[in-house]
């Protein structure tokens, strides 16, 4: 397995102002009282063109055609860049038929631009913001993935990130010549090896391999080219990659798994972790667990940033924000609400009594186990009926930070200081208004408190995130 | 197999001014004397960032770093757009190790941007010019390919084209988990089925499938969605594709195969055919053959445009152009010259006596058969030694149109009028100068003669090429 080597971080963006190894550090809070500069939040936007919230396309002012209208996407990313966001993330899925037709009919989330083409286009209308594409390790080839991210990184001047997913949706298999979705544990096994191959391919050429000496006619130095010759359990890839080493060395690695193998993959590979903890305690547990696993894997705690995903709803008052949430939730049709619940459970929920409790004899699932367990827990804790659960899952089921700019900033500050996160992955409840509320109302409040940057300091995504540029594992 | 249906071409760009079927037409010349408007050339630029010519990176004024410097690519495509070119084509390959290390060392062509990320970025700095990406049917999945081209087509407002290749370079196999390159005939069999799947996926949704009715909550009409359920010899893909039908219906299909199965694939599927005939007679034979095969397959002759690839070298005089060619050829190092010959032959030529003739007992090849046959023929016809052959193949081995703007325009006019082509795929000998010579000297001469457009008439690549927008095969 690839052993990560990190270069000295020369740009002073490590949060605790300490460039050396932090192996001896026992305090779980980075940038605590002893640090030179106060720790700041990292903010990314986790996007689908119309929003991740299923009712959003019907919200007043929404752009229901944003899935295929680049103009809207350009304005979103430009606003996020003006607000100095670390990155713009594109969610991605590989199948349409993961819900009954009655729900599909309501869905604005299954069809949209493909991430690499979209982010490459958006790289030309922005200058600093990071560009994170979701790509599957289950249904793609490492040579293609390595190459495309390297190319996006070159094209954008060092702003690419890879959101590694193993693809939860079992319907995807049928679009790629397979009858059955690969088992959860096999998907994670392949993902881990896939990561080794991709990062190995990124290191195919030393940074100074391309000599381009017109006089002697030497274009590249073959001594500075590494042939990977990977032959593993799942993959066999010779290399080298047909592209120079990415500007960032490696594009930033992002990972979202929450199950045990998901957390382990994050701990071993990720530099940015999305996750979806339900509350502060769960976030602290997850934070400590993943950072602990990373340390156990020989990594520095500060080499991965944990950014819980949260839908953010800003109002003039808490009640105003609550009523916005009620409004957008009310726009989710029951047909899709119930099917979202089915997906979350990995079981068809349309047969259940809408006004009864969730049955206790639910079957196991090969889709996301974390998700299924989450539904069961929520139903128990809040004693929700199937209908109530469905409208929660039909809209956006994850963490929601809701209130005034000040109250949301209070919560974010608390999470940061309590060691529950290094920032947030912001989910917009509806667009463009929900995004404007975040960039124009919440961000200035965070900046006023010194919790968020007033301007970018570097040019690459690694620099925004305070991550070192990885050393080439095959060359000094 | 997919039967192609074509919509009426409403924009009057069919060259012979005749929208109906031309089944009865026996004359092999389209747009002959009887036509309303004089037939014009189509021009595309076939590119590698530094040039396709192996010596070009050492030519005075060259940009040897263009492989990873987007600024240069932007200026090239903007110049081509200003000259009203139909399309910008990106060649592509999937392996580095297809030559001995002594040649690799000299090569600027093996490493560069990946086509989808590059063309998506370039779509944002241009408005009209077509964007053609090369993508392999041997080493990729139809769901990914269909999706990416559809996305590029949406992002660019209908300017995408797919250069279907089966990948000649046998080294590619090892980067995709295979020990051996798929056999030539199997590659073409898979390519044909792959085309059916991709075009079937593009037709997943009727053009009016996305209703987006905010009141009723219906986002899409499932009656206007087609589930492909393809199960063939090589591929099994369920669908539907997770993206709306492309702006052009289908991105333009381009194909370059020249062997018998290559020609047949072109005849059945392509709308734009690259090819590399050596002279006027060979071009006429190829033109008549492919158009004839297309008719036999039930297609209209005008539904495919044949654009032979030609390197264009413009000089003040013919001698001046010749000396430019000598100069750029002289910059090819012998180490790469001999290995280019080896690739063209599919056999290691470095063992042959440089000053002797090509051995007569050459082994068969699983790479390109056309290419091997071409070398043997050239050696016989021009009685060239191995060394002489090598320097020809080491630079650019294909057709070269060389002379003054007037003499090159004469040749192009002759080829067009003689029924040898519908235009040209221009290969630039060196950049930026060779490209400037074409756009600033040759194109104005062609425009003066009425042989090339003075401005774009439509907005999509199909409109530039005078190709109808395909009907959706599953919906009226
Ligand atoms: C914030 C967030 C965003 C995610 N985005 C995607 C996505 O775009 N595409 C995808 O296939 N899975 C996505 N996932 C799913 C994860 O990749 C993973 O499958 C899921 O968290 C379940 O993890 P587990 O299999 O470890 O239980 C996302 C998860 C989270 C928490
Ligand atoms: C002008 C031209 C451009 C080509 N571009 C590519 C390319 O970018 N990538 C590739 O793999 N093959 C490319 N090819 C090769 C063809 O796809 C095909 O393999 C070759 O013409 C041999 O055809 P055959 O296998 O039918 O003999 C090109 C061929 C021609 C004539």
PDB file of C-alpha atoms in Angstrom, chain B residues 164-351:
ATOM      1  CA  UNK B 164     -14.672   6.985 -32.404  1.00  0.00           C
ATOM      2  CA  UNK B 165     -11.420   5.078 -32.224  1.00  0.00           C
ATOM      3  CA  UNK B 166     -10.806   1.434 -31.463  1.00  0.00           C
ATOM      4  CA  UNK B 167      -7.280   2.306 -30.196  1.00  0.00           C
ATOM      5  CA  UNK B 168      -4.455   1.020 -32.348  1.00  0.00           C
ATOM      6  CA  UNK B 169      -1.718   1.147 -29.707  1.00  0.00           C
ATOM      7  CA  UNK B 170      -1.449  -2.342 -28.161  1.00  0.00           C
ATOM      8  CA  UNK B 171       0.318  -0.980 -25.060  1.00  0.00           C
ATOM      9  CA  UNK B 172      -2.991   0.550 -23.931  1.00  0.00           C
ATOM     10  CA  UNK B 173      -4.295  -2.868 -22.903  1.00  0.00           C
ATOM     11  CA  UNK B 174      -1.870  -3.067 -19.988  1.00  0.00           C
ATOM     12  CA  UNK B 175      -3.212   0.158 -18.514  1.00  0.00           C
ATOM     13  CA  UNK B 176      -6.678  -1.356 -18.381  1.00  0.00           C
ATOM     14  CA  UNK B 177      -6.133  -4.685 -16.683  1.00  0.00           C
ATOM     15  CA  UNK B 178      -5.506  -6.673 -19.855  1.00  0.00           C
ATOM     16  CA  UNK B 179      -2.374  -8.477 -20.954  1.00  0.00           C
ATOM     17  CA  UNK B 180      -3.195  -8.529 -24.636  1.00  0.00           C
ATOM     18  CA  UNK B 181      -4.705  -5.907 -26.937  1.00  0.00           C
ATOM     19  CA  UNK B 182      -8.101  -7.028 -28.232  1.00  0.00           C
ATOM     20  CA  UNK B 183      -7.920  -8.421 -31.787  1.00  0.00           C
ATOM     21  CA  UNK B 184      -8.543  -5.970 -34.651  1.00  0.00           C
ATOM     22  CA  UNK B 185     -11.798  -7.613 -35.762  1.00  0.00           C
ATOM     23  CA  UNK B 186     -13.083  -7.906 -32.189  1.00  0.00           C
ATOM     24  CA  UNK B 187     -12.296  -4.241 -31.603  1.00  0.00           C
ATOM     25  CA  UNK B 188     -14.420  -3.266 -34.588  1.00  0.00           C
ATOM     26  CA  UNK B 189     -17.230  -5.613 -33.564  1.00  0.00           C
ATOM     27  CA  UNK B 190     -17.299  -4.046 -30.132  1.00  0.00           C
ATOM     28  CA  UNK B 191     -17.086  -0.541 -31.640  1.00  0.00           C
ATOM     29  CA  UNK B 192     -20.184  -1.154 -33.757  1.00  0.00           C
ATOM     30  CA  UNK B 193     -22.206  -2.373 -30.793  1.00  0.00           C
ATOM     31  CA  UNK B 194     -20.778   0.389 -28.599  1.00  0.00           C
ATOM     32  CA  UNK B 195     -22.097   2.949 -31.100  1.00  0.00           C
ATOM     33  CA  UNK B 196     -25.572   1.447 -30.904  1.00  0.00           C
ATOM     34  CA  UNK B 197     -25.516   1.622 -27.131  1.00  0.00           C
ATOM     35  CA  UNK B 198     -24.209   5.183 -26.974  1.00  0.00           C
ATOM     36  CA  UNK B 199     -26.705   6.519 -29.515  1.00  0.00           C
ATOM     37  CA  UNK B 200     -29.450   4.546 -27.778  1.00  0.00           C
ATOM     38  CA  UNK B 201     -28.504   6.157 -24.472  1.00  0.00           C
ATOM     39  CA  UNK B 202     -28.510   9.618 -26.035  1.00  0.00           C
ATOM     40  CA  UNK B 203     -32.137   8.959 -26.971  1.00  0.00           C
ATOM     41  CA  UNK B 204     -33.090   8.090 -23.364  1.00  0.00           C
ATOM     42  CA  UNK B 205     -35.296  11.140 -23.107  1.00  0.00           C
ATOM     43  CA  UNK B 206     -37.569  12.781 -25.661  1.00  0.00           C
ATOM     44  CA  UNK B 207     -36.623  16.397 -26.283  1.00  0.00           C
ATOM     45  CA  UNK B 208     -39.716  17.466 -24.348  1.00  0.00           C
ATOM     46  CA  UNK B 209     -39.389  14.962 -21.487  1.00  0.00           C
ATOM     47  CA  UNK B 210     -38.503  17.601 -18.908  1.00  0.00           C
ATOM     48  CA  UNK B 211     -41.789  19.262 -18.051  1.00  0.00           C
ATOM     49  CA  UNK B 212     -40.659  20.998 -14.843  1.00  0.00           C
ATOM     50  CA  UNK B 213     -44.177  21.939 -13.817  1.00  0.00           C
ATOM     51  CA  UNK B 214     -43.710  23.583 -10.442  1.00  0.00           C
ATOM     52  CA  UNK B 215     -47.462  23.620  -9.709  1.00  0.00           C
ATOM     53  CA  UNK B 216     -48.174  19.903 -10.090  1.00  0.00           C
ATOM     54  CA  UNK B 217     -44.733  18.848  -8.981  1.00  0.00           C
ATOM     55  CA  UNK B 218     -44.009  16.885 -12.175  1.00  0.00           C
ATOM     56  CA  UNK B 219     -40.369  17.345 -13.122  1.00  0.00           C
ATOM     57  CA  UNK B 220     -40.165  14.831 -15.932  1.00  0.00           C
ATOM     58  CA  UNK B 221     -42.609  12.746 -17.899  1.00  0.00           C
ATOM     59  CA  UNK B 222     -41.706   9.046 -17.487  1.00  0.00           C
ATOM     60  CA  UNK B 223     -43.649   8.236 -20.678  1.00  0.00           C
ATOM     61  CA  UNK B 224     -40.977  10.211 -22.500  1.00  0.00           C
ATOM     62  CA  UNK B 225     -38.129   8.226 -21.009  1.00  0.00           C
ATOM     63  CA  UNK B 226     -36.796   5.115 -22.728  1.00  0.00           C
ATOM     64  CA  UNK B 227     -35.102   2.264 -20.871  1.00  0.00           C
ATOM     65  CA  UNK B 228     -32.600   0.829 -23.355  1.00  0.00           C
ATOM     66  CA  UNK B 229     -32.143  -2.616 -21.808  1.00  0.00           C
ATOM     67  CA  UNK B 230     -29.360  -3.463 -24.232  1.00  0.00           C
ATOM     68  CA  UNK B 231     -28.006  -7.002 -23.985  1.00  0.00           C
ATOM     69  CA  UNK B 232     -25.608  -7.773 -26.803  1.00  0.00           C
ATOM     70  CA  UNK B 233     -22.562  -9.922 -27.503  1.00  0.00           C
ATOM     71  CA  UNK B 234     -20.109  -7.444 -26.021  1.00  0.00           C
ATOM     72  CA  UNK B 235     -22.124  -5.080 -23.885  1.00  0.00           C
ATOM     73  CA  UNK B 236     -24.974  -5.070 -21.463  1.00  0.00           C
ATOM     74  CA  UNK B 237     -26.332  -1.659 -20.493  1.00  0.00           C
ATOM     75  CA  UNK B 238     -29.700  -0.922 -18.992  1.00  0.00           C
ATOM     76  CA  UNK B 239     -30.027   2.883 -19.120  1.00  0.00           C
ATOM     77  CA  UNK B 240     -31.578   5.380 -19.182  1.00  0.00           C
ATOM     78  CA  UNK B 241     -28.747   7.886 -19.351  1.00  0.00           C
ATOM     79  CA  UNK B 242     -28.824  10.414 -16.507  1.00  0.00           C
ATOM     80  CA  UNK B 243     -28.758  13.447 -18.751  1.00  0.00           C
ATOM     81  CA  UNK B 244     -31.182  15.138 -21.143  1.00  0.00           C
ATOM     82  CA  UNK B 245     -30.894  14.474 -24.864  1.00  0.00           C
ATOM     83  CA  UNK B 246     -27.942  16.408 -26.319  1.00  0.00           C
ATOM     84  CA  UNK B 247     -28.586  19.795 -27.931  1.00  0.00           C
ATOM     85  CA  UNK B 248     -27.630  18.301 -31.308  1.00  0.00           C
ATOM     86  CA  UNK B 249     -29.755  15.215 -30.680  1.00  0.00           C
ATOM     87  CA  UNK B 250     -26.562  13.242 -31.075  1.00  0.00           C
ATOM     88  CA  UNK B 251     -23.112  14.798 -30.990  1.00  0.00           C
ATOM     89  CA  UNK B 252     -21.538  14.472 -34.451  1.00  0.00           C
ATOM     90  CA  UNK B 253     -19.949  11.062 -35.059  1.00  0.00           C
ATOM     91  CA  UNK B 254     -16.445  11.062 -36.484  1.00  0.00           C
ATOM     92  CA  UNK B 255     -14.460   8.012 -37.525  1.00  0.00           C
ATOM     93  CA  UNK B 256     -10.997   7.418 -38.936  1.00  0.00           C
ATOM     94  CA  UNK B 257     -10.626   3.700 -39.614  1.00  0.00           C
ATOM     95  CA  UNK B 258      -9.301   2.826 -43.035  1.00  0.00           C
ATOM     96  CA  UNK B 259      -9.098  -0.957 -43.003  1.00  0.00           C
ATOM     97  CA  UNK B 260     -12.092  -2.842 -44.367  1.00  0.00           C
ATOM     98  CA  UNK B 261     -13.910  -3.019 -41.008  1.00  0.00           C
ATOM     99  CA  UNK B 262     -12.869   0.591 -40.395  1.00  0.00           C
ATOM    100  CA  UNK B 263     -14.473   1.756 -43.633  1.00  0.00           C
ATOM    101  CA  UNK B 264     -17.567  -0.261 -42.929  1.00  0.00           C
ATOM    102  CA  UNK B 265     -17.915   1.240 -39.462  1.00  0.00           C
ATOM    103  CA  UNK B 266     -17.523   4.711 -40.997  1.00  0.00           C
ATOM    104  CA  UNK B 267     -20.126   3.950 -43.647  1.00  0.00           C
ATOM    105  CA  UNK B 268     -22.658   2.732 -41.095  1.00  0.00           C
ATOM    106  CA  UNK B 269     -22.079   5.279 -38.343  1.00  0.00           C
ATOM    107  CA  UNK B 270     -19.871   8.254 -39.172  1.00  0.00           C
ATOM    108  CA  UNK B 271     -21.001  11.723 -40.170  1.00  0.00           C
ATOM    109  CA  UNK B 272     -17.476  12.990 -40.603  1.00  0.00           C
ATOM    110  CA  UNK B 273     -14.713  10.745 -41.882  1.00  0.00           C
ATOM    111  CA  UNK B 274     -11.066  11.440 -41.348  1.00  0.00           C
ATOM    112  CA  UNK B 275      -8.825   9.446 -43.517  1.00  0.00           C
ATOM    113  CA  UNK B 276      -5.336   9.621 -44.832  1.00  0.00           C
ATOM    114  CA  UNK B 277      -5.293   8.921 -48.582  1.00  0.00           C
ATOM    115  CA  UNK B 278      -1.890   9.433 -50.162  1.00  0.00           C
ATOM    116  CA  UNK B 279      -3.040  11.183 -53.310  1.00  0.00           C
ATOM    117  CA  UNK B 280      -6.010  12.294 -55.381  1.00  0.00           C
ATOM    118  CA  UNK B 281      -6.694   8.876 -56.881  1.00  0.00           C
ATOM    119  CA  UNK B 282      -6.590   7.118 -53.543  1.00  0.00           C
ATOM    120  CA  UNK B 283      -8.861   9.798 -52.124  1.00  0.00           C
ATOM    121  CA  UNK B 284     -11.407   9.367 -54.927  1.00  0.00           C
ATOM    122  CA  UNK B 285     -11.392   5.622 -54.440  1.00  0.00           C
ATOM    123  CA  UNK B 286     -11.902   5.990 -50.696  1.00  0.00           C
ATOM    124  CA  UNK B 287     -14.575   8.651 -51.159  1.00  0.00           C
ATOM    125  CA  UNK B 288     -16.557   6.575 -53.607  1.00  0.00           C
ATOM    126  CA  UNK B 289     -16.126   3.434 -51.542  1.00  0.00           C
ATOM    127  CA  UNK B 290     -17.263   4.892 -48.219  1.00  0.00           C
ATOM    128  CA  UNK B 291     -20.146   6.878 -49.729  1.00  0.00           C
ATOM    129  CA  UNK B 292     -21.171   3.772 -51.643  1.00  0.00           C
ATOM    130  CA  UNK B 293     -21.102   1.640 -48.528  1.00  0.00           C
ATOM    131  CA  UNK B 294     -23.146   4.303 -46.727  1.00  0.00           C
ATOM    132  CA  UNK B 295     -25.790   4.174 -49.440  1.00  0.00           C
ATOM    133  CA  UNK B 296     -25.789   0.407 -49.280  1.00  0.00           C
ATOM    134  CA  UNK B 297     -26.430   0.749 -45.556  1.00  0.00           C
ATOM    135  CA  UNK B 298     -29.494   2.865 -46.348  1.00  0.00           C
ATOM    136  CA  UNK B 299     -27.972   6.248 -45.658  1.00  0.00           C
ATOM    137  CA  UNK B 300     -28.004   9.435 -47.664  1.00  0.00           C
ATOM    138  CA  UNK B 301     -24.632  10.230 -49.265  1.00  0.00           C
ATOM    139  CA  UNK B 302     -24.719  13.754 -47.923  1.00  0.00           C
ATOM    140  CA  UNK B 303     -25.155  12.533 -44.365  1.00  0.00           C
ATOM    141  CA  UNK B 304     -21.456  11.836 -44.126  1.00  0.00           C
ATOM    142  CA  UNK B 305     -18.652  14.259 -44.928  1.00  0.00           C
ATOM    143  CA  UNK B 306     -15.287  12.940 -45.946  1.00  0.00           C
ATOM    144  CA  UNK B 307     -12.436  15.156 -44.818  1.00  0.00           C
ATOM    145  CA  UNK B 308      -9.002  13.698 -45.603  1.00  0.00           C
ATOM    146  CA  UNK B 309      -6.272  14.615 -43.160  1.00  0.00           C
ATOM    147  CA  UNK B 310      -3.542  16.759 -44.703  1.00  0.00           C
ATOM    148  CA  UNK B 311      -0.576  18.516 -43.233  1.00  0.00           C
ATOM    149  CA  UNK B 312      -0.592  22.020 -44.680  1.00  0.00           C
ATOM    150  CA  UNK B 313       2.612  23.944 -45.235  1.00  0.00           C
ATOM    151  CA  UNK B 314       2.209  27.434 -46.652  1.00  0.00           C
ATOM    152  CA  UNK B 315       5.141  29.340 -48.116  1.00  0.00           C
ATOM    153  CA  UNK B 316       5.800  32.453 -50.145  1.00  0.00           C
ATOM    154  CA  UNK B 317       6.777  30.132 -52.953  1.00  0.00           C
ATOM    155  CA  UNK B 318       6.594  26.370 -53.370  1.00  0.00           C
ATOM    156  CA  UNK B 319      10.340  26.218 -52.628  1.00  0.00           C
ATOM    157  CA  UNK B 320       9.871  28.216 -49.457  1.00  0.00           C
ATOM    158  CA  UNK B 321       7.205  25.750 -48.300  1.00  0.00           C
ATOM    159  CA  UNK B 322       9.465  22.842 -49.210  1.00  0.00           C
ATOM    160  CA  UNK B 323      12.291  24.283 -47.187  1.00  0.00           C
ATOM    161  CA  UNK B 324       9.987  24.661 -44.173  1.00  0.00           C
ATOM    162  CA  UNK B 325       9.132  20.989 -44.474  1.00  0.00           C
ATOM    163  CA  UNK B 326      12.773  20.028 -44.721  1.00  0.00           C
ATOM    164  CA  UNK B 327      13.465  22.136 -41.674  1.00  0.00           C
ATOM    165  CA  UNK B 328      10.780  20.628 -39.465  1.00  0.00           C
ATOM    166  CA  UNK B 329      11.610  17.095 -40.647  1.00  0.00           C
ATOM    167  CA  UNK B 330      15.265  17.684 -39.855  1.00  0.00           C
ATOM    168  CA  UNK B 331      14.304  18.334 -36.248  1.00  0.00           C
ATOM    169  CA  UNK B 332      13.077  14.766 -35.772  1.00  0.00           C
ATOM    170  CA  UNK B 333      15.763  12.819 -33.928  1.00  0.00           C
ATOM    171  CA  UNK B 334      16.726   9.523 -35.637  1.00  0.00           C
ATOM    172  CA  UNK B 335      15.892   7.640 -32.417  1.00  0.00           C
ATOM    173  CA  UNK B 336      12.281   8.638 -32.701  1.00  0.00           C
ATOM    174  CA  UNK B 337      12.204   8.419 -36.473  1.00  0.00           C
ATOM    175  CA  UNK B 338      13.091   4.736 -36.373  1.00  0.00           C
ATOM    176  CA  UNK B 339      10.610   4.026 -33.637  1.00  0.00           C
ATOM    177  CA  UNK B 340       7.802   5.770 -35.525  1.00  0.00           C
ATOM    178  CA  UNK B 341       8.573   3.479 -38.392  1.00  0.00           C
ATOM    179  CA  UNK B 342       8.370   0.544 -35.991  1.00  0.00           C
ATOM    180  CA  UNK B 343       4.935   1.687 -34.806  1.00  0.00           C
ATOM    181  CA  UNK B 344       3.720   2.176 -38.359  1.00  0.00           C
ATOM    182  CA  UNK B 345       4.889  -1.341 -39.203  1.00  0.00           C
ATOM    183  CA  UNK B 346       3.783  -2.922 -35.942  1.00  0.00           C
ATOM    184  CA  UNK B 347       7.301  -4.461 -35.880  1.00  0.00           C
ATOM    185  CA  UNK B 348      10.584  -3.353 -34.303  1.00  0.00           C
ATOM    186  CA  UNK B 349      12.494  -1.735 -37.186  1.00  0.00           C
ATOM    187  CA  UNK B 350      15.584  -0.791 -35.204  1.00  0.00           C
ATOM    188  CA  UNK B 351      17.173  -4.119 -36.080  1.00  0.00           C
TER     189      UNK B 351
END
